[in-house]
Structure formats: structure tokens, C-alpha cells
Coordinates of C-alpha atoms and ligand atoms in Angstrom, one line a residue:
X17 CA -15.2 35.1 -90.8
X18 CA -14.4 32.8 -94.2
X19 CA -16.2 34.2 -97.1
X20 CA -19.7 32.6 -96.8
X21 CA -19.0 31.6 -101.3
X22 CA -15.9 30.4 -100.2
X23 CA -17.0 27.9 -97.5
X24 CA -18.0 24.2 -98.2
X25 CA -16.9 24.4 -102.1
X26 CA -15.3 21.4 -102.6
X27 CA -12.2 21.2 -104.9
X28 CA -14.4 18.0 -106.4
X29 CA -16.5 20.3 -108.2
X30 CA -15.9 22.0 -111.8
X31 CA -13.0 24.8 -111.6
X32 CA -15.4 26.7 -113.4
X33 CA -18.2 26.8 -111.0
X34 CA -15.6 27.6 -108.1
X35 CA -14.3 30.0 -110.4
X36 CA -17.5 31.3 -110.5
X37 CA -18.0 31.8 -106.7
X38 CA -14.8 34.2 -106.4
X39 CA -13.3 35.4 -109.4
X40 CA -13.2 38.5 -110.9
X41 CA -11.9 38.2 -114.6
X42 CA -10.8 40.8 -117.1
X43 CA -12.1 42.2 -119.9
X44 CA -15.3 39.7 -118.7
X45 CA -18.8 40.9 -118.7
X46 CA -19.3 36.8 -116.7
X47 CA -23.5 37.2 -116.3
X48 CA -23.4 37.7 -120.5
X49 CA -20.6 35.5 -121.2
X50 CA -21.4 32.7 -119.0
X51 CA -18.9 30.8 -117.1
X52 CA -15.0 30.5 -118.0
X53 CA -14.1 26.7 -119.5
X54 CA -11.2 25.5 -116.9
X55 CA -7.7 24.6 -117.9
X56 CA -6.1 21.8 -117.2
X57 CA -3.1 21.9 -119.0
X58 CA -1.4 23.1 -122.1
X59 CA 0.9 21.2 -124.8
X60 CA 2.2 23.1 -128.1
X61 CA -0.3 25.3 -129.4
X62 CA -3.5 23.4 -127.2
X63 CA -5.0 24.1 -124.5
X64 CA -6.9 20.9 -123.0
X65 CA -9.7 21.5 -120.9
X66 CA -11.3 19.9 -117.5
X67 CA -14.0 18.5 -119.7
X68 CA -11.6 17.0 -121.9
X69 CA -12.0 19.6 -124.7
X70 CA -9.0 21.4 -126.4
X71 CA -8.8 24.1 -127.7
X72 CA -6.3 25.8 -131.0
X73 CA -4.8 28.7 -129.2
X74 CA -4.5 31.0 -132.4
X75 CA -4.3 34.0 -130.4
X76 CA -1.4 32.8 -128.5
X77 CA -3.4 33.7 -125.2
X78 CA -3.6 37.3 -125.6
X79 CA -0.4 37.5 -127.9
X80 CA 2.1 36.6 -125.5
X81 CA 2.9 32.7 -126.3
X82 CA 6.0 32.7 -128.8
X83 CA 6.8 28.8 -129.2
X84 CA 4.3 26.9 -127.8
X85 CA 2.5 25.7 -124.6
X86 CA 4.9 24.4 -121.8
X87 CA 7.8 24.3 -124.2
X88 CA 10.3 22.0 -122.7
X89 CA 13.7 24.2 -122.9
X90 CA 11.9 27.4 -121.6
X91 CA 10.3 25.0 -118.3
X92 CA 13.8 24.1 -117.7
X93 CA 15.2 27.1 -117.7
X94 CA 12.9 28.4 -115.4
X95 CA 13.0 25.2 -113.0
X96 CA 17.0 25.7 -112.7
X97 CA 16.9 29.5 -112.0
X98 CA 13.8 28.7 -109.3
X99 CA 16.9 26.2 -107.2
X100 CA 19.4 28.7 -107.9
X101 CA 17.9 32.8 -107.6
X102 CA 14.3 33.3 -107.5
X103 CA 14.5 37.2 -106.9
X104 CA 16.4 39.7 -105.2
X105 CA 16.1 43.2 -105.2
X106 CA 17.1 45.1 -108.2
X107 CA 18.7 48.3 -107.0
X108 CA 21.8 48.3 -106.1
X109 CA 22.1 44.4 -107.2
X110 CA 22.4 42.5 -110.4
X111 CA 22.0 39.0 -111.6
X112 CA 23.3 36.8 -114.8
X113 CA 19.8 36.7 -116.1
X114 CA 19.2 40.3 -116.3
X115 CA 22.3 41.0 -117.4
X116 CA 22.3 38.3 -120.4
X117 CA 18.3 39.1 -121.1
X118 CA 19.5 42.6 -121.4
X119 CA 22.6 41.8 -123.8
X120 CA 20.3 39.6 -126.0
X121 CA 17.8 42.3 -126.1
X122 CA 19.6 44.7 -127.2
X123 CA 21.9 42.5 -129.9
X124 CA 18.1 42.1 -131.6
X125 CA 16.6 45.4 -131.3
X126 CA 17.4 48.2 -133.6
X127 CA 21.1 49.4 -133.6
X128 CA 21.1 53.1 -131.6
X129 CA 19.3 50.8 -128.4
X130 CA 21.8 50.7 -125.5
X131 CA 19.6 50.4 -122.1
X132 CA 17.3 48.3 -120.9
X133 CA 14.9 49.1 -117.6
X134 CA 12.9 46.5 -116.4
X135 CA 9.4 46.3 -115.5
X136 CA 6.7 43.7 -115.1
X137 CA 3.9 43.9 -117.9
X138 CA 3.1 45.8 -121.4
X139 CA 1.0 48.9 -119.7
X140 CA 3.9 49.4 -117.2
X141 CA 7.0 49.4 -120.1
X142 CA 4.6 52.2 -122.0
X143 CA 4.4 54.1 -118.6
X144 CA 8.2 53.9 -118.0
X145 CA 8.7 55.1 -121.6
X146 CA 6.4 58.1 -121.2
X147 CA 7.9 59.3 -117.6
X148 CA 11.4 58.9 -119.6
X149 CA 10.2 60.9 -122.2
X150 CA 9.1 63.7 -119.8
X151 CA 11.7 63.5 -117.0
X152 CA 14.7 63.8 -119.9
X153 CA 12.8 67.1 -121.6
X154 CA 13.1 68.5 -118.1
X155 CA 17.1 67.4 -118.0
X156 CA 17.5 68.8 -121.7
X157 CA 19.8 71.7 -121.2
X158 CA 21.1 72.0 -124.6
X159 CA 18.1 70.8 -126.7
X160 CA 17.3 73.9 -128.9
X161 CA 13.9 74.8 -127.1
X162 CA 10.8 75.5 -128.5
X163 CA 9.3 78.8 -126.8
X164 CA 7.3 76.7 -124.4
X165 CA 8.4 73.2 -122.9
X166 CA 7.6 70.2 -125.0
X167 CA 4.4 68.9 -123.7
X168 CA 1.9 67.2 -126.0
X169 CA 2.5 63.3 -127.0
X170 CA 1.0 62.3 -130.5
X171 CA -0.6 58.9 -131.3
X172 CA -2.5 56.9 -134.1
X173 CA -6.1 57.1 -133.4
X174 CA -7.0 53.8 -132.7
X175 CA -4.5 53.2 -130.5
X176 CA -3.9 50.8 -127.8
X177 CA -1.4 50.7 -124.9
X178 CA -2.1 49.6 -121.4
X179 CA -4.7 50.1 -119.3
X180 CA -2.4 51.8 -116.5
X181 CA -3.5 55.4 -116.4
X182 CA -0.4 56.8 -118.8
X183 CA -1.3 54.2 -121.1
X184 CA -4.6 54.9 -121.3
X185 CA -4.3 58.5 -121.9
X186 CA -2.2 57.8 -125.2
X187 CA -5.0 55.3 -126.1
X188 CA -7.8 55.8 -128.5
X189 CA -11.1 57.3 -126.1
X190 CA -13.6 55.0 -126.3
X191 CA -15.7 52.4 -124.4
X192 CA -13.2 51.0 -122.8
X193 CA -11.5 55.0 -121.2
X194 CA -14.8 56.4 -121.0
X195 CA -15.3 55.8 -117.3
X196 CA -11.8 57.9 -116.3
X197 CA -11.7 60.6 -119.0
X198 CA -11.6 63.1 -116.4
X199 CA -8.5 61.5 -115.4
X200 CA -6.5 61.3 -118.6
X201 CA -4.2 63.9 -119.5
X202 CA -4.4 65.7 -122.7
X203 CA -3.2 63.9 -126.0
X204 CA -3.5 64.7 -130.0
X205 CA -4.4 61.8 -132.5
X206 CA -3.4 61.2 -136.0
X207 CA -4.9 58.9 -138.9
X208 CA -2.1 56.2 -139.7
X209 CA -1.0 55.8 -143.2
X210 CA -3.3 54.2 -145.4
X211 CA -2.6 53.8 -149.1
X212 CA -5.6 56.8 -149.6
X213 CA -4.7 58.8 -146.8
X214 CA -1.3 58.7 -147.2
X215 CA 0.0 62.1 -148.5
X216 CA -2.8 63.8 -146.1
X217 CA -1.5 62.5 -142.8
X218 CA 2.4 63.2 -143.7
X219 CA 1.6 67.4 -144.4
X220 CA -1.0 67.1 -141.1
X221 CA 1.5 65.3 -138.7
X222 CA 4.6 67.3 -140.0
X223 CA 1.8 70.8 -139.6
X224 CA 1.2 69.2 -135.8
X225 CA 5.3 68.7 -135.2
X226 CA 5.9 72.2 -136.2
X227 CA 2.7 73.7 -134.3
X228 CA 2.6 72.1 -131.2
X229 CA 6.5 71.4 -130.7
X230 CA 5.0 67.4 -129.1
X231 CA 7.5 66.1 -126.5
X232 CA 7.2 62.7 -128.4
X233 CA 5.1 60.4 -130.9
X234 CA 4.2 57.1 -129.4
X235 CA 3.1 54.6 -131.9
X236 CA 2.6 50.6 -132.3
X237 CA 4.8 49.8 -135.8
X238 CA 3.0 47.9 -138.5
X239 CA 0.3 46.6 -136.7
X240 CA -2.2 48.4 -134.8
X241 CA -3.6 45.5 -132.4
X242 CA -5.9 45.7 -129.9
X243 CA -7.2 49.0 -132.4
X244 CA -8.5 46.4 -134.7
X245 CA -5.1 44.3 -136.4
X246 CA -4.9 47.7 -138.5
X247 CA -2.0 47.8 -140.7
X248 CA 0.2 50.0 -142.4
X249 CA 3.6 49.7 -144.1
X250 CA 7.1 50.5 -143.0
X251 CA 7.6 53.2 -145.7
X252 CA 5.1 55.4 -144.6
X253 CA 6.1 54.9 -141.0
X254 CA 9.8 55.9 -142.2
X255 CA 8.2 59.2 -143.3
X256 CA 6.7 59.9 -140.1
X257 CA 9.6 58.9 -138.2
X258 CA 12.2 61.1 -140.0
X259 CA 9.7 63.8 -139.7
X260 CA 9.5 63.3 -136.3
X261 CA 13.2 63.5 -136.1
X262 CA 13.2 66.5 -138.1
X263 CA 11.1 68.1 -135.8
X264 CA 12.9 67.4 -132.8
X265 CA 10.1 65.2 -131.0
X266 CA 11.1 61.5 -129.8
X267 CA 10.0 58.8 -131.0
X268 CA 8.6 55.9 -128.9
X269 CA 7.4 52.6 -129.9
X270 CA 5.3 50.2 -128.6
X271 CA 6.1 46.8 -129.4
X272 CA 4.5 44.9 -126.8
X273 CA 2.3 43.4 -129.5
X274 CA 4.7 43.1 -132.8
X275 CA 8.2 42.6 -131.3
X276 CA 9.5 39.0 -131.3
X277 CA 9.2 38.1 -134.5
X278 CA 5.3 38.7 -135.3
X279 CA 5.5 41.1 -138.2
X280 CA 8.5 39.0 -139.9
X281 CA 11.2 40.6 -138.6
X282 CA 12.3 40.5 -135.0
X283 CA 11.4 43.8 -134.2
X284 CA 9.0 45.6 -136.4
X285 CA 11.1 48.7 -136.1
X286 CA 13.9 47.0 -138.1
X287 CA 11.6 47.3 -141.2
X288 CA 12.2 51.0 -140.5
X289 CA 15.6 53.0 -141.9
X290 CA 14.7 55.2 -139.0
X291 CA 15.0 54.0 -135.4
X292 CA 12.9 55.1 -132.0
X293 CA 14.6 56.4 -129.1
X294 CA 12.5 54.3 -127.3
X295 CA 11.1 50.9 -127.5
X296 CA 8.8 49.2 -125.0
X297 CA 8.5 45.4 -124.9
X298 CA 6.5 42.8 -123.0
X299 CA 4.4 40.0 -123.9
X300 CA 6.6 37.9 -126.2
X301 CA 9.5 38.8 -124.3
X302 CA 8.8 35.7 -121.6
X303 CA 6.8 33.5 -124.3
X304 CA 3.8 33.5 -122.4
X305 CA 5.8 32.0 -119.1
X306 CA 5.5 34.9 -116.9
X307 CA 5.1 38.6 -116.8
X308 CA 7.5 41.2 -117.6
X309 CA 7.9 44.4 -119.1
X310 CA 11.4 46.3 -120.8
X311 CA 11.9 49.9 -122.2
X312 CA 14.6 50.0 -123.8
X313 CA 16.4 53.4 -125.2
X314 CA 19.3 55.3 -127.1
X315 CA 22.6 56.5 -125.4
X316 CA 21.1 60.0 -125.6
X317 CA 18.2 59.1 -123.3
X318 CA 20.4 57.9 -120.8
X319 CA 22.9 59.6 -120.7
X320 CA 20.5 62.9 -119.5
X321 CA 19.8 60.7 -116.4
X322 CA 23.8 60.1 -115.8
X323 CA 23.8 63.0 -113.2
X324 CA 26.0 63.3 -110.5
X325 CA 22.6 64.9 -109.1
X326 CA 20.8 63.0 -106.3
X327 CA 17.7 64.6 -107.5
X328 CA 18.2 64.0 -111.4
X329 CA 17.7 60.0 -111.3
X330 CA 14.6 58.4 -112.9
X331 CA 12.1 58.4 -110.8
X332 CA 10.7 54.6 -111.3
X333 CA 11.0 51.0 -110.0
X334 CA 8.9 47.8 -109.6
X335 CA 9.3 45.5 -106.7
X336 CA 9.5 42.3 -109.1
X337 CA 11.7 44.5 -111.6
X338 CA 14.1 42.4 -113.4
X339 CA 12.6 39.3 -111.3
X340 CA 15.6 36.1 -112.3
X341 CA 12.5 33.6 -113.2
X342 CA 11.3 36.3 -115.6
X343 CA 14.4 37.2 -117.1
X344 CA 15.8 33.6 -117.3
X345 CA 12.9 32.3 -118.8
X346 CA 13.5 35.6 -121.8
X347 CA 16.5 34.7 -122.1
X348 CA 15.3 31.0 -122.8
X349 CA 12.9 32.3 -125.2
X350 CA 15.4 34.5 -127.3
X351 CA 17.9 32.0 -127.8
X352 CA 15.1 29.3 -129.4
X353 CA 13.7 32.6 -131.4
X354 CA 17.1 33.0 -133.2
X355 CA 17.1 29.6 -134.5
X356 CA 17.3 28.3 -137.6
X357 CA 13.6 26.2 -137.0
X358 CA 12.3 29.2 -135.6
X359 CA 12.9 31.8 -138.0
X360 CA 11.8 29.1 -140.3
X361 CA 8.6 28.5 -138.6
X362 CA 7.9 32.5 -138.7
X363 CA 8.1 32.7 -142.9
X364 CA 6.4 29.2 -143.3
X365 CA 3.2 30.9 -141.3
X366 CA 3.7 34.7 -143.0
X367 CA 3.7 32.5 -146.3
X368 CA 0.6 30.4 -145.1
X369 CA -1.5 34.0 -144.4
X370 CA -0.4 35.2 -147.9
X371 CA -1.9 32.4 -149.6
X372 CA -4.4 32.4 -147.7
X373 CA -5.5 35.8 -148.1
X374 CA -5.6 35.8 -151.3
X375 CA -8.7 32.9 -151.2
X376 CA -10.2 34.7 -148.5
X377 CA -10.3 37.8 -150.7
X378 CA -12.9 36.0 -152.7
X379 CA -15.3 34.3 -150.1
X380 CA -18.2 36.6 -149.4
X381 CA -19.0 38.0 -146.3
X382 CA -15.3 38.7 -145.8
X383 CA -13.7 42.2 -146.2
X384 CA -10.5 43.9 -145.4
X385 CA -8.2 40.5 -145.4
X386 CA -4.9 41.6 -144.2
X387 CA -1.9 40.2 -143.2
X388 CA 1.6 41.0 -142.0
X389 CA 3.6 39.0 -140.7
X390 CA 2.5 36.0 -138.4
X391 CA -0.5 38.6 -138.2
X392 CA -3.9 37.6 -140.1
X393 CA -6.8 39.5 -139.7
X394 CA -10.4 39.6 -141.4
X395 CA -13.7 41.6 -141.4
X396 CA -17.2 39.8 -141.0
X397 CA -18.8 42.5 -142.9
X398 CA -22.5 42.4 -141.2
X399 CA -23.6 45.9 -142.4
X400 CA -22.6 47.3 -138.8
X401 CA -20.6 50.3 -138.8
X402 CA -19.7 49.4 -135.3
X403 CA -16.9 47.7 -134.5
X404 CA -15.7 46.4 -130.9
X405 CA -19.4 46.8 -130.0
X406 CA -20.4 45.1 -133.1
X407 CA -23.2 42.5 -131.9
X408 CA -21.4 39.9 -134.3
X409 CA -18.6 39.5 -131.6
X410 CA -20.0 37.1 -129.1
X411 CA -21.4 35.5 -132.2
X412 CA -18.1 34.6 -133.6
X413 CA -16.3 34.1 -130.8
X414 CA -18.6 30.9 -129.8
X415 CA -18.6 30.0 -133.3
X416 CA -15.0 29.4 -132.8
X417 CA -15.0 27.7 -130.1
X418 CA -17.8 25.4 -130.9
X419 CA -14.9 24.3 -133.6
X420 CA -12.5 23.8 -130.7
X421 CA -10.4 27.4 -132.1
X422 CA -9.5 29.6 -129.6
X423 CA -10.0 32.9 -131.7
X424 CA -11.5 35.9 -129.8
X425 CA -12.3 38.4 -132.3
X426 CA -12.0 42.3 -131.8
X427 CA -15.2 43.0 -132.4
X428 CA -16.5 42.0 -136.3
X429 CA -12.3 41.6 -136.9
X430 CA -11.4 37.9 -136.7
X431 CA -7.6 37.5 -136.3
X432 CA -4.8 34.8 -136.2
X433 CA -1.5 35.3 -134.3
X434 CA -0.5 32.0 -133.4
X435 CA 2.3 30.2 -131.3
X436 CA 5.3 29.8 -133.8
X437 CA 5.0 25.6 -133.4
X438 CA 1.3 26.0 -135.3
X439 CA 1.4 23.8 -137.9
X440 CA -0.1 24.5 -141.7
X441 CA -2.9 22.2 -141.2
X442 CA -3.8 24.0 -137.8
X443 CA -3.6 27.2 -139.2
X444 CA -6.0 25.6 -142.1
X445 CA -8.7 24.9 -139.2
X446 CA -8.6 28.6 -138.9
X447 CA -8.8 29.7 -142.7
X448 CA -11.6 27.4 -143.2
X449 CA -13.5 28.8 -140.1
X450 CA -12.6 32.3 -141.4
X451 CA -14.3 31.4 -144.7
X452 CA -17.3 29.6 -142.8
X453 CA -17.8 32.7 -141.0
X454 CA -18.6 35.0 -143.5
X455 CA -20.6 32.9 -145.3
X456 CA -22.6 32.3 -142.2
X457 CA -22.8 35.4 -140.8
X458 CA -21.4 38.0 -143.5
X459 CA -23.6 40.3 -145.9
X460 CA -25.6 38.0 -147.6
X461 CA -26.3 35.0 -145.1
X462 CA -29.6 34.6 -143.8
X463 CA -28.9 36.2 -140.4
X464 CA -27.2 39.8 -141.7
X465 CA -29.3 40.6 -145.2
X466 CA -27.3 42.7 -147.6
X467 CA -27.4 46.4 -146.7
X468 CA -26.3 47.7 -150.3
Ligands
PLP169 C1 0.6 47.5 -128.1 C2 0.2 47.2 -126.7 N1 0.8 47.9 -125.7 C3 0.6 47.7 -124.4 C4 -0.3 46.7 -124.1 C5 -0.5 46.4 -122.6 O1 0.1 45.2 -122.2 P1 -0.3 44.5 -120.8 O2 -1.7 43.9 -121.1 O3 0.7 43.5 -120.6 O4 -0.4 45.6 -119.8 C6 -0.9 45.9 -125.0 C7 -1.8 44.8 -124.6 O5 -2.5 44.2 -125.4 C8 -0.6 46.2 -126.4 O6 -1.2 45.4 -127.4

């Protein structure tokens, strides 16, 4: 029998309202957001509507768009590799765009990087990382042993990495792991570096490294995202990373958010004298085209796996793992992020957010203006303590859009990471509804009072 919603809809009436009748979004709560607008199509950093509306996609649709919607060079690319090799099964075979993706990657990311393994999204390069991390402690033969086996994995607190059930363990516990907290393993949390803290959290992790002889510290560089766009600098990273290395424990990174140019720098782990063992990459890696997840890691990972032992290999594939659309379309997308224009683009918007930030500092109703990068991020300071459940959020976000910005705050943290092609005067639509915000709806508007 049909599905009784599905039958008599006619494809005459809104996307949204057939939408409506059979989809199941994420990170949607539909009966108190109301229906999702329907997209049409997408040109540069717009998103244009059924309705006719468009809409400034400042968030580069959850962070993954790199250099604009539908961007001509990358739709080739993918159209040729779709006539030519549109996937084939990646053990035991190989392809020219896995192969050149791979190369590219790894002539970007920091020096000691020499593998690449392929998955298909963000969550699933932070679960490949972590079962490398474990499978190669158990291969270690050599490693000078603590007197138990390296077991515990350190984070930041407010950490974000996957919703997979790896990556949620080695995310922050909170509303969003609460239902399957009898299901995550075990992990231990540290403050990143703040300018106050800073001193505090080096003695602590380096008293956790020696205590607890961790199998491995997994950590976003620079900017903590989904956590709230928190931010912390490279030198006090360095410190944790050397200790880290000091202590023997590896040193993961998640830059599934900041890699591909968002902090400045291709990789935010090149602002680092110290590199990981073991990067994981994804959203910027295919521009937004289609999903795909890497893990890349040092020769010493690697080489643990190179066993003549049928029972030593690593003990994870994908079906769609190193799919040729995917990879083609990377490799499309790093070649136009190495540009002259591009790299040109990145400073012209980290200069914008600089100047920027410095007016914002001044409106009221704004607190915590920070920036790194292609990365800005601002309070609403309402009084509540709360923050991804901060009832400002829904607030804000239709604010936005009401301006035609697509800007969907973390809570009371209001954020820019746009498409590289954003223009100043776009990313002026955004300052200005910044500073509109916290007047409106700041400490000291008519809706939120003062609470001094
Ligand atoms: C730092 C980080 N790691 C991992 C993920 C998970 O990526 P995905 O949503 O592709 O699974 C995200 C997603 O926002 C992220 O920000």
C-alpha cells in the first residue's frame, strides 16, 4: 500500500508543504520551527527560494561551501568524472581522483602527513581517527608502555565532533548526548586556553598526561565550532601539543570545521610549530558539492598497520569510500583554494571581521566579539546564562532571515563563516544585522532589561 501522506500530493503544490508530509529533518524540532522555506536554486553565496526569496548564505550551509554556490569549475569537474567513473569499489582498486585528491591533500596539510583514508562525512573521519588511534596502541610493540594500556582520550570541554557514536563520546555531554549516555564510553575534558585560564589548564593537562597515560588528545584547532565559535590561539595550543608529545599520547585533530582555509591559513594546524599525528577533514574538502570524509596521518601511524599479518589490517571501510564524484570534485575545490583570488578573498574577509570587530565592540547588547580567520562570532548578551538553549535563539534566527541572511546562531552566539566569493558589502548586511541585534534584543532593549 502507498503511504496514505504520500498519495494525491501533487508536485504543483509548495515543496515545503510536501516536504512537510514526509520528511524528517535534522537538528529540526518542525511543529516549533514551522515549515522549511524550499530551494530552488543556488548562485554564489545565495540561495533563491520557491517564493522568489534569497537568502545570504553566511553560514556556508552548515560550513561546508568553500567558493560559492554552483561554482562553475567545480560543476564541471564533477559532470566530466560522472561520463567517465562514477564509483567503483575502493579495495583492491584505485582511481586518478583519489589518487590526485590524496597528493593535493597532503602537499597542504602539515609536513609529517603521509596517508590519506577515505570516508564519507565529518562524524565518520573523527571515528576512523579514534579506531586508528586504538587499533595502533594495540600494534605498539616497542612504544615504552605505561603500566596499563593507554586507554582514556582527552578533549576540550565544549567539544563537538559527530554525532556517530565515537564522536559523540568525545563530545561535550549535553542536550544533544543526553539521550545515549549510557552508551558512550568514558572520556576526560579539559578547559581550552583562555588568556585567564591559561597557566591553569597547561599544569592540569600535563598532571592528566602524566596520571592517566591517555591514548590520545582529540581537539578542534583555533576554533571551537559547533561548542559556541570559541576561540583560542595557536601558542597555547603549541604548549598543549608538545606536552602531549612529551607525554607520549597522540595527537588528533579535528578539522572538519577550520581546514580549508577558514582560520587564515590552510590548515589551522599550520599555525602550530607542533603537528598532529592525525588530522580529520570533511566539509570543506568537497565545497559543499557532496559528502566526504579524510583522516589523514604520520608515517608512524601507518606504518604499525604495514603487517604482513592478515589479522593486523585496519579494521574500517565505507561502501562510497573514496567515491570519484567526491574526490574529483576536492580535487576541483583545492586547485581554485590555492589561487592567487582565493587566498586573496580569505585575507580581504579576515581583514573585513577585524574591522569590524572592533565597531562591534562598542554597540551595546553585544559581548564577546571574536574573530579568527574567515570566523566571526558575537554574543547577544540577554542576561541568560544559558546558551544553546538560550530562548534568544529562535529569536535571532528569524530576525535574520526576515533580512533575507541566512545566519543560524548557536544559541545567543551569532556567527559569520561565509562562502569565500562573499563580497564586503554582503558581509556588511551581516555586521549591521549583528549591531541591530543587540540593540534590539541585547541587555538594555525593551525586550531583555538589564540584569546588572
Ligand atoms: C569539528 C567537527 N567535527 C565533526 C563534525 C561532524 O561532521 P558531519 O556533520 O559531517 O558528520 C562537525 C560538524 O559540524 C564538526 O564541526
Amino acid at each position: 500500500m502507498p503511504n496514505a501522506a504520500v498519495r494525491g500530493r501533487s508536485s504543483r503544490e509548495t515543496l515545503s508543504r510536501r516536504d512537510q508530509a514526509v520528511i524528517w529533518h535534522p537538528f529540526t524540532h518542525t511543529s516549533l520551527e514551522g515549515p522549511p522555506q524550499g530551494i530552488v536554486r543556488a548562485k554564489g553565496s545565495w540561495l533563491i527560494g520557491e517564493d522568489g526569496r534569497q537568502y545570504l548564505d553566511a553560514v556556508s550551509s552548515w560550513w561546508v561551501n568553500l567558493h560559492g554556490h554552483c561554482e562553475p569549475r567545480i560543476a564541471a569537474a564533477l559532470a566530466e568524472q560522472a561520463h567517465t567513473l562514477e564509483h567503483c569499489i575502493f579495495a583492491g582498486f584505485t582511481h586518478e581522483p583519489a589518487v590526485r585528491l590524496a597528493e593535493l591533500l597532503l602537499s597542504l596539510t602539515p609536513e609529517n602527513q603521509e596517508r590519506v583514508f577515505f570516508s564519507d562525512n565529518g562524524s565518520t573521519a573523527v571515528e576512523v581517527a579514534l579506531k586508528m588511534a586504538i587499533q595502533w596502541e594495540s600494534l605498539q610493540k616497542t612504544r615504552p608502555a605505561p603500566a596499563e594500556k593507554r586507554r582514556t582520550i582527552l578533549r576540550f570541554t565544549s567539544s563537538y565532533h559527530g554525532d556517530t557514536f565515537g564522536a559523540m563520546s568525545v563530545s561535550e555531554r549535553d542536550t544533544f548526548t543526553a539521550p545515549f549516555e549510557d552508551y558512550l564510553f568514558e572520556v576526560r575534558a579539559v578547559p581550552a586556553p583562555t588568556a585567564e585560564n591559561r597557566e591553569t589548564v597547561f599544569s592540569q593537562f600535563d598532571e592528566l598526561c602524566a596520571r592517566e597515560a591517555p591514548l590520545a588528545f582529540l581537539f578542534e584547532p583555533l576554533v571551537q565550532g559547533a561548542g559556541g565559535m570559541l576561540m583560542h590561539d595557536a601558542e597555547a595550543l603549541n604548549t598543549l601539543l608538545a606536552i602531549a608529545r612529551e607525554r607520549g599520547v597522540l595527537r588528533i585533530a579535528d578539522e572538519v570545521m577550520t581546514g580549508f582555509g577558514r582560520t587564515g591559513s590552510h590548515f589551522a594546524t599550520l599555525q602550530t610549530e607542533e603537528d598532529p599525528d592525525i588530522l580529520c577533514l570533511s566539509k570543506g574538502l568537497t565545497a559543499g558539492f557532496l559528502p566526504l570524509g579524510a583522516t589523514t596521518c604520520s608515517r608512524e601511524i601507518y606504518e604499525a598497520f604495514d603487517q604482513p599479518d592478515r589479522g593486523k589490517f585496519f579494521f574500517h571501510g565505507h561502501s562510497y569510500a573514496g567515491n570519484p564524484l567526491a574526490c574529483a570534485v576536492g580535487v576541483a575545490s583545492a586547485e581554485l583554494l590555492v589561487t592567487d583570488q582565493c587566498q586573496r578573498q580569505i585575507q580581504e574577509i579576515s581583514r573585513a571581521h577585524e574591522r569590524a570587530a572592533t565597531h562591534l565592540r562598542s554597540v551595546p547588547g553585544l559581548k564577546n566579539v571574536r574573530h579568527t580567520g574567515t570566523i566571526l562570532a558575537v554574543d547577544i548578551d540577554n542576561g541568560q546564562d544559558a546558551y544553546y538553549l538560550n530562548t534568544i535563539r529562535d529569536t535571532l534566527y528569524e530576525f535574520f532571515l526576515s533580512r533575507g541572511l541566512l545566519l543560524r546562531p548557536l544559541g545567543s552566539t551569532a556567527y559569520i563563516i561565509p562562502p569565500y566569493c562573499t563580497t564586503q558589502g554582503e558581509l556588511e548586511l551581516c555586521y549591521s544585522a549583528f549591531e541591530d541585534a543587540g540593540r534590539k534584543f541585547g541587555c538594555g532593549s525593551n525586550i531583555y532589561p538589564s540584569v546588572a
